[in-house]
PDB file of C-alpha atoms in Angstrom:
ATOM      1  CA  UNK P 360       9.223  11.451  34.949  1.00  0.00           C
ATOM      2  CA  UNK P 361       8.819   9.273  31.882  1.00  0.00           C
ATOM      3  CA  UNK P 362       8.284   6.193  34.045  1.00  0.00           C
ATOM      4  CA  UNK P 363       5.742   8.019  36.235  1.00  0.00           C
ATOM      5  CA  UNK P 364       3.688   9.099  33.227  1.00  0.00           C
ATOM      6  CA  UNK P 365       4.094   5.823  31.377  1.00  0.00           C
ATOM      7  CA  UNK P 366       2.906   3.795  34.342  1.00  0.00           C
ATOM      8  CA  UNK P 367      -0.020   6.131  35.036  1.00  0.00           C
ATOM      9  CA  UNK P 368      -1.291   5.452  31.513  1.00  0.00           C
ATOM     10  CA  UNK P 369      -0.313   1.802  31.212  1.00  0.00           C
ATOM     11  CA  UNK P 370      -1.284   0.501  34.661  1.00  0.00           C
ATOM     12  CA  UNK P 371      -5.001   0.217  33.775  1.00  0.00           C
ATOM     13  CA  UNK P 372      -4.082  -1.582  30.536  1.00  0.00           C
ATOM     14  CA  UNK P 373      -1.916  -4.008  32.493  1.00  0.00           C
ATOM     15  CA  UNK P 374      -4.798  -4.729  34.893  1.00  0.00           C
ATOM     16  CA  UNK P 375      -7.115  -5.535  31.978  1.00  0.00           C
ATOM     17  CA  UNK P 376      -4.483  -7.660  30.204  1.00  0.00           C
ATOM     18  CA  UNK P 377      -3.695  -9.704  33.294  1.00  0.00           C
ATOM     19  CA  UNK P 378      -7.339 -10.267  34.189  1.00  0.00           C
ATOM     20  CA  UNK P 379      -8.054 -11.474  30.667  1.00  0.00           C
ATOM     21  CA  UNK P 380      -5.059 -13.836  30.865  1.00  0.00           C
ATOM     22  CA  UNK P 381      -6.195 -15.496  34.084  1.00  0.00           C
ATOM     23  CA  UNK P 382      -7.274 -19.112  33.935  1.00  0.00           C
ATOM     24  CA  UNK P 383     -11.095 -19.202  33.749  1.00  0.00           C
ATOM     25  CA  UNK P 384     -11.278 -15.437  33.351  1.00  0.00           C
ATOM     26  CA  UNK P 385     -14.813 -14.160  33.788  1.00  0.00           C
ATOM     27  CA  UNK P 386     -14.312 -11.472  31.155  1.00  0.00           C
ATOM     28  CA  UNK P 387     -15.344 -11.924  27.523  1.00  0.00           C
ATOM     29  CA  UNK P 388     -13.404  -8.946  26.141  1.00  0.00           C
ATOM     30  CA  UNK P 389     -11.237  -6.006  27.182  1.00  0.00           C
ATOM     31  CA  UNK P 390     -14.246  -3.683  27.135  1.00  0.00           C
ATOM     32  CA  UNK P 391     -16.274  -6.122  29.246  1.00  0.00           C
ATOM     33  CA  UNK P 392     -13.389  -6.290  31.722  1.00  0.00           C
ATOM     34  CA  UNK P 393     -13.096  -2.483  31.940  1.00  0.00           C
ATOM     35  CA  UNK P 394     -16.832  -2.069  32.491  1.00  0.00           C
ATOM     36  CA  UNK P 395     -17.078  -4.849  35.071  1.00  0.00           C
ATOM     37  CA  UNK P 396     -14.035  -3.760  37.057  1.00  0.00           C
ATOM     38  CA  UNK P 397     -15.185  -0.113  36.973  1.00  0.00           C
ATOM     39  CA  UNK P 398     -18.691  -1.060  38.138  1.00  0.00           C
ATOM     40  CA  UNK P 399     -17.721  -3.590  40.821  1.00  0.00           C
ATOM     41  CA  UNK P 400     -14.403  -2.247  42.108  1.00  0.00           C
ATOM     42  CA  UNK P 401     -14.194   1.363  40.947  1.00  0.00           C
ATOM     43  CA  UNK P 402     -11.391   3.429  39.476  1.00  0.00           C
ATOM     44  CA  UNK P 403      -9.003   2.425  42.264  1.00  0.00           C
ATOM     45  CA  UNK P 404      -8.866  -1.141  40.947  1.00  0.00           C
ATOM     46  CA  UNK P 405      -7.007   0.096  37.879  1.00  0.00           C
ATOM     47  CA  UNK P 406      -4.361   1.719  40.084  1.00  0.00           C
ATOM     48  CA  UNK P 407      -4.179  -0.757  42.973  1.00  0.00           C
ATOM     49  CA  UNK P 408      -0.714  -1.822  41.806  1.00  0.00           C
ATOM     50  CA  UNK P 409       0.520   1.611  40.666  1.00  0.00           C
ATOM     51  CA  UNK P 410       3.019   2.082  43.491  1.00  0.00           C
ATOM     52  CA  UNK P 411       4.209  -1.497  43.019  1.00  0.00           C
ATOM     53  CA  UNK P 412       4.521  -0.832  39.277  1.00  0.00           C
ATOM     54  CA  UNK P 413       6.658   2.233  39.977  1.00  0.00           C
ATOM     55  CA  UNK P 414       8.638   0.370  42.600  1.00  0.00           C
ATOM     56  CA  UNK P 415       9.359  -2.257  39.952  1.00  0.00           C
ATOM     57  CA  UNK P 416       9.930  -0.061  36.900  1.00  0.00           C
ATOM     58  CA  UNK P 417      12.248   2.495  38.467  1.00  0.00           C
ATOM     59  CA  UNK P 418      14.758  -0.176  39.595  1.00  0.00           C
ATOM     60  CA  UNK P 419      14.188  -2.097  36.357  1.00  0.00           C
ATOM     61  CA  UNK P 420      15.109   0.921  34.238  1.00  0.00           C
ATOM     62  CA  UNK P 421      18.008   1.828  36.514  1.00  0.00           C
ATOM     63  CA  UNK P 422      19.501  -1.680  36.394  1.00  0.00           C
ATOM     64  CA  UNK P 423      18.776  -1.890  32.671  1.00  0.00           C
ATOM     65  CA  UNK P 424      20.534   1.382  31.741  1.00  0.00           C
ATOM     66  CA  UNK P 425      23.473   0.973  34.132  1.00  0.00           C
ATOM     67  CA  UNK P 426      24.092  -2.596  32.965  1.00  0.00           C
ATOM     68  CA  UNK P 427      23.842  -1.620  29.299  1.00  0.00           C
ATOM     69  CA  UNK P 428      26.351   1.201  29.754  1.00  0.00           C
ATOM     70  CA  UNK P 429      28.676  -1.008  31.799  1.00  0.00           C
ATOM     71  CA  UNK P 430      28.605  -3.779  29.185  1.00  0.00           C
ATOM     72  CA  UNK P 431      29.122  -1.304  26.356  1.00  0.00           C
ATOM     73  CA  UNK P 432      32.271  -0.061  28.126  1.00  0.00           C
ATOM     74  CA  UNK P 433      33.517  -3.671  28.237  1.00  0.00           C
ATOM     75  CA  UNK P 434      32.564  -4.945  24.763  1.00  0.00           C
ATOM     76  CA  UNK P 435      32.602  -1.680  22.803  1.00  0.00           C
ATOM     77  CA  UNK P 436      34.943   0.714  24.623  1.00  0.00           C
ATOM     78  CA  UNK P 437      35.332   3.008  21.591  1.00  0.00           C
ATOM     79  CA  UNK P 438      31.534   3.321  21.400  1.00  0.00           C
ATOM     80  CA  UNK P 439      31.475   2.672  17.669  1.00  0.00           C
ATOM     81  CA  UNK P 440      28.290   1.604  15.975  1.00  0.00           C
ATOM     82  CA  UNK P 441      28.482  -2.155  16.472  1.00  0.00           C
ATOM     83  CA  UNK P 442      25.136  -3.967  16.170  1.00  0.00           C
ATOM     84  CA  UNK P 443      26.459  -7.147  17.766  1.00  0.00           C
ATOM     85  CA  UNK P 444      27.623  -5.315  20.897  1.00  0.00           C
ATOM     86  CA  UNK P 445      24.313  -3.447  21.141  1.00  0.00           C
ATOM     87  CA  UNK P 446      22.305  -6.663  20.853  1.00  0.00           C
ATOM     88  CA  UNK P 447      24.435  -8.532  23.403  1.00  0.00           C
ATOM     89  CA  UNK P 448      24.583  -5.649  25.889  1.00  0.00           C
ATOM     90  CA  UNK P 449      20.898  -4.840  25.470  1.00  0.00           C
ATOM     91  CA  UNK P 450      19.773  -8.428  25.881  1.00  0.00           C
ATOM     92  CA  UNK P 451      21.921  -9.074  28.941  1.00  0.00           C
ATOM     93  CA  UNK P 452      20.898  -5.760  30.520  1.00  0.00           C
ATOM     94  CA  UNK P 453      17.222  -6.612  30.050  1.00  0.00           C
ATOM     95  CA  UNK P 454      17.731 -10.127  31.408  1.00  0.00           C
ATOM     96  CA  UNK P 455      19.442  -8.886  34.567  1.00  0.00           C
ATOM     97  CA  UNK P 456      16.863  -6.145  35.150  1.00  0.00           C
ATOM     98  CA  UNK P 457      14.000  -8.603  34.609  1.00  0.00           C
ATOM     99  CA  UNK P 458      15.461 -11.201  36.959  1.00  0.00           C
ATOM    100  CA  UNK P 459      16.210  -8.659  39.683  1.00  0.00           C
ATOM    101  CA  UNK P 460      12.699  -7.185  39.619  1.00  0.00           C
ATOM    102  CA  UNK P 461      10.725 -10.430  39.288  1.00  0.00           C
ATOM    103  CA  UNK P 462       9.633 -10.417  42.967  1.00  0.00           C
ATOM    104  CA  UNK P 463       8.037  -7.016  42.407  1.00  0.00           C
ATOM    105  CA  UNK P 464       6.345  -8.246  39.230  1.00  0.00           C
ATOM    106  CA  UNK P 465       4.885 -11.253  41.057  1.00  0.00           C
ATOM    107  CA  UNK P 466       3.415  -8.952  43.727  1.00  0.00           C
ATOM    108  CA  UNK P 467       2.104  -6.529  41.089  1.00  0.00           C
ATOM    109  CA  UNK P 468       0.386  -9.393  39.267  1.00  0.00           C
ATOM    110  CA  UNK P 469      -1.302 -10.555  42.461  1.00  0.00           C
ATOM    111  CA  UNK P 470      -2.533  -7.013  43.152  1.00  0.00           C
ATOM    112  CA  UNK P 471      -3.791  -6.613  39.575  1.00  0.00           C
ATOM    113  CA  UNK P 472      -5.558  -9.935  39.265  1.00  0.00           C
ATOM    114  CA  UNK P 473      -6.886 -10.377  42.814  1.00  0.00           C
ATOM    115  CA  UNK P 474      -6.716 -14.097  41.985  1.00  0.00           C
ATOM    116  CA  UNK P 475      -9.465 -15.771  44.040  1.00  0.00           C
ATOM    117  CA  UNK P 476      -7.688 -19.060  44.697  1.00  0.00           C
ATOM    118  CA  UNK P 477      -4.575 -17.322  46.012  1.00  0.00           C
ATOM    119  CA  UNK P 478      -6.578 -14.923  48.169  1.00  0.00           C
ATOM    120  CA  UNK P 479      -8.710 -17.696  49.670  1.00  0.00           C
ATOM    121  CA  UNK P 480      -5.636 -19.859  50.402  1.00  0.00           C
ATOM    122  CA  UNK P 481      -4.092 -16.868  52.177  1.00  0.00           C
ATOM    123  CA  UNK P 482      -7.353 -16.188  54.069  1.00  0.00           C
ATOM    124  CA  UNK P 483      -7.654 -12.723  52.567  1.00  0.00           C
ATOM    125  CA  UNK P 484     -11.183 -11.380  52.821  1.00  0.00           C
ATOM    126  CA  UNK P 485     -12.148  -8.754  50.275  1.00  0.00           C
ATOM    127  CA  UNK P 486      -9.443  -7.147  48.181  1.00  0.00           C
ATOM    128  CA  UNK P 487      -5.702  -7.336  48.605  1.00  0.00           C
ATOM    129  CA  UNK P 488      -4.222  -3.838  48.741  1.00  0.00           C
ATOM    130  CA  UNK P 489      -0.715  -2.498  49.068  1.00  0.00           C
ATOM    131  CA  UNK P 490       2.688  -3.801  48.198  1.00  0.00           C
ATOM    132  CA  UNK P 491       3.506  -4.901  51.762  1.00  0.00           C
ATOM    133  CA  UNK P 492       0.360  -7.046  51.879  1.00  0.00           C
ATOM    134  CA  UNK P 493       1.165  -8.506  48.468  1.00  0.00           C
ATOM    135  CA  UNK P 494       4.694  -9.397  49.632  1.00  0.00           C
ATOM    136  CA  UNK P 495       3.321 -11.072  52.782  1.00  0.00           C
ATOM    137  CA  UNK P 496       0.714 -12.996  50.797  1.00  0.00           C
ATOM    138  CA  UNK P 497       3.206 -14.286  48.211  1.00  0.00           C
ATOM    139  CA  UNK P 498       5.542 -15.416  50.999  1.00  0.00           C
ATOM    140  CA  UNK P 499       2.682 -17.004  52.949  1.00  0.00           C
ATOM    141  CA  UNK P 500       1.588 -18.985  49.890  1.00  0.00           C
ATOM    142  CA  UNK P 501       4.920 -20.052  48.401  1.00  0.00           C
ATOM    143  CA  UNK P 502       7.832 -18.964  50.587  1.00  0.00           C
ATOM    144  CA  UNK P 503      10.863 -17.340  48.966  1.00  0.00           C
ATOM    145  CA  UNK P 504      10.393 -19.372  45.781  1.00  0.00           C
ATOM    146  CA  UNK P 505       7.050 -17.635  45.233  1.00  0.00           C
ATOM    147  CA  UNK P 506       8.805 -14.353  44.511  1.00  0.00           C
ATOM    148  CA  UNK P 507      10.535 -15.912  41.505  1.00  0.00           C
ATOM    149  CA  UNK P 508       7.593 -17.637  39.826  1.00  0.00           C
ATOM    150  CA  UNK P 509       7.765 -16.915  36.137  1.00  0.00           C
ATOM    151  CA  UNK P 510      11.353 -15.647  36.238  1.00  0.00           C
ATOM    152  CA  UNK P 511      12.350 -17.682  33.174  1.00  0.00           C
ATOM    153  CA  UNK P 512       9.429 -16.428  31.112  1.00  0.00           C
ATOM    154  CA  UNK P 513      10.111 -12.855  32.230  1.00  0.00           C
ATOM    155  CA  UNK P 514      13.796 -13.053  31.292  1.00  0.00           C
ATOM    156  CA  UNK P 515      13.045 -14.763  27.972  1.00  0.00           C
ATOM    157  CA  UNK P 516      10.489 -12.041  27.198  1.00  0.00           C
ATOM    158  CA  UNK P 517      12.755  -9.136  28.149  1.00  0.00           C
ATOM    159  CA  UNK P 518      16.016 -10.281  26.518  1.00  0.00           C
ATOM    160  CA  UNK P 519      14.942  -9.973  22.883  1.00  0.00           C
ATOM    161  CA  UNK P 520      12.815  -6.930  23.653  1.00  0.00           C
ATOM    162  CA  UNK P 521      15.683  -4.947  25.148  1.00  0.00           C
ATOM    163  CA  UNK P 522      18.187  -6.292  22.599  1.00  0.00           C
ATOM    164  CA  UNK P 523      15.960  -5.064  19.778  1.00  0.00           C
ATOM    165  CA  UNK P 524      15.243  -1.740  21.479  1.00  0.00           C
ATOM    166  CA  UNK P 525      18.916  -0.943  22.028  1.00  0.00           C
ATOM    167  CA  UNK P 526      20.003  -2.054  18.564  1.00  0.00           C
ATOM    168  CA  UNK P 527      17.270   0.067  16.930  1.00  0.00           C
ATOM    169  CA  UNK P 528      18.113   3.045  19.162  1.00  0.00           C
ATOM    170  CA  UNK P 529      21.834   2.754  18.379  1.00  0.00           C
ATOM    171  CA  UNK P 530      21.137   2.355  14.647  1.00  0.00           C
ATOM    172  CA  UNK P 531      19.072   5.543  14.487  1.00  0.00           C
ATOM    173  CA  UNK P 532      21.574   7.400  16.647  1.00  0.00           C
ATOM    174  CA  UNK P 533      24.329   6.329  14.252  1.00  0.00           C
ATOM    175  CA  UNK P 534      22.266   7.018  11.125  1.00  0.00           C
ATOM    176  CA  UNK P 535      21.134  10.484  12.243  1.00  0.00           C
ATOM    177  CA  UNK P 536      24.584  11.451  13.522  1.00  0.00           C
ATOM    178  CA  UNK P 537      26.201  10.236  10.308  1.00  0.00           C
ATOM    179  CA  UNK P 538      23.740  12.233   8.184  1.00  0.00           C
ATOM    180  CA  UNK P 539      24.303  15.291  10.327  1.00  0.00           C
ATOM    181  CA  UNK P 540      28.074  14.998   9.917  1.00  0.00           C
ATOM    182  CA  UNK P 541      27.758  14.427   6.173  1.00  0.00           C
ATOM    183  CA  UNK P 542      25.547  17.475   5.751  1.00  0.00           C
ATOM    184  CA  UNK P 543      28.092  19.601   7.617  1.00  0.00           C
ATOM    185  CA  UNK P 544      30.935  18.505   5.357  1.00  0.00           C
ATOM    186  CA  UNK P 545      28.963  19.349   2.215  1.00  0.00           C
ATOM    187  CA  UNK P 546      28.919  23.064   3.058  1.00  0.00           C
TER     188      UNK P 546
END
């Protein structure tokens, strides 16, 4: 449920971010992008990649959590507070999840940006819609390698992010549990 709600709120923000990041973007600001997309493409443009986003984030989170737990069992079997094990497990879990879901991210980016050059090379008239069409277009343009464009950047971005997230989570879990135990022993 958290992923469903998160993506419903964040998908429009992702569309705006990616359109602003495009080479020769026609948008001068985030607000200009929102207004232009709303006026020319409608509300649906902000959710064109929603199912792809979910299809990417659900496996991403599943791989991420399963890998983190698996690695914790290997490097920290007693489940003690161990910042080094949390950083290593978190970073590797994020890297694996990012690498495994890169093809979905590539398709989501194409759906969000509606990049003109790519669409014209693929002979797409109008707007590209749907994950299946995005997968076909990526393959048509770049073959299997197209699904892994940006994999290094995605992994490099996710590794520190997930390492930090897990180490902060584990610190607060330890800190709050420790305080709770200490307060019980005082009485």
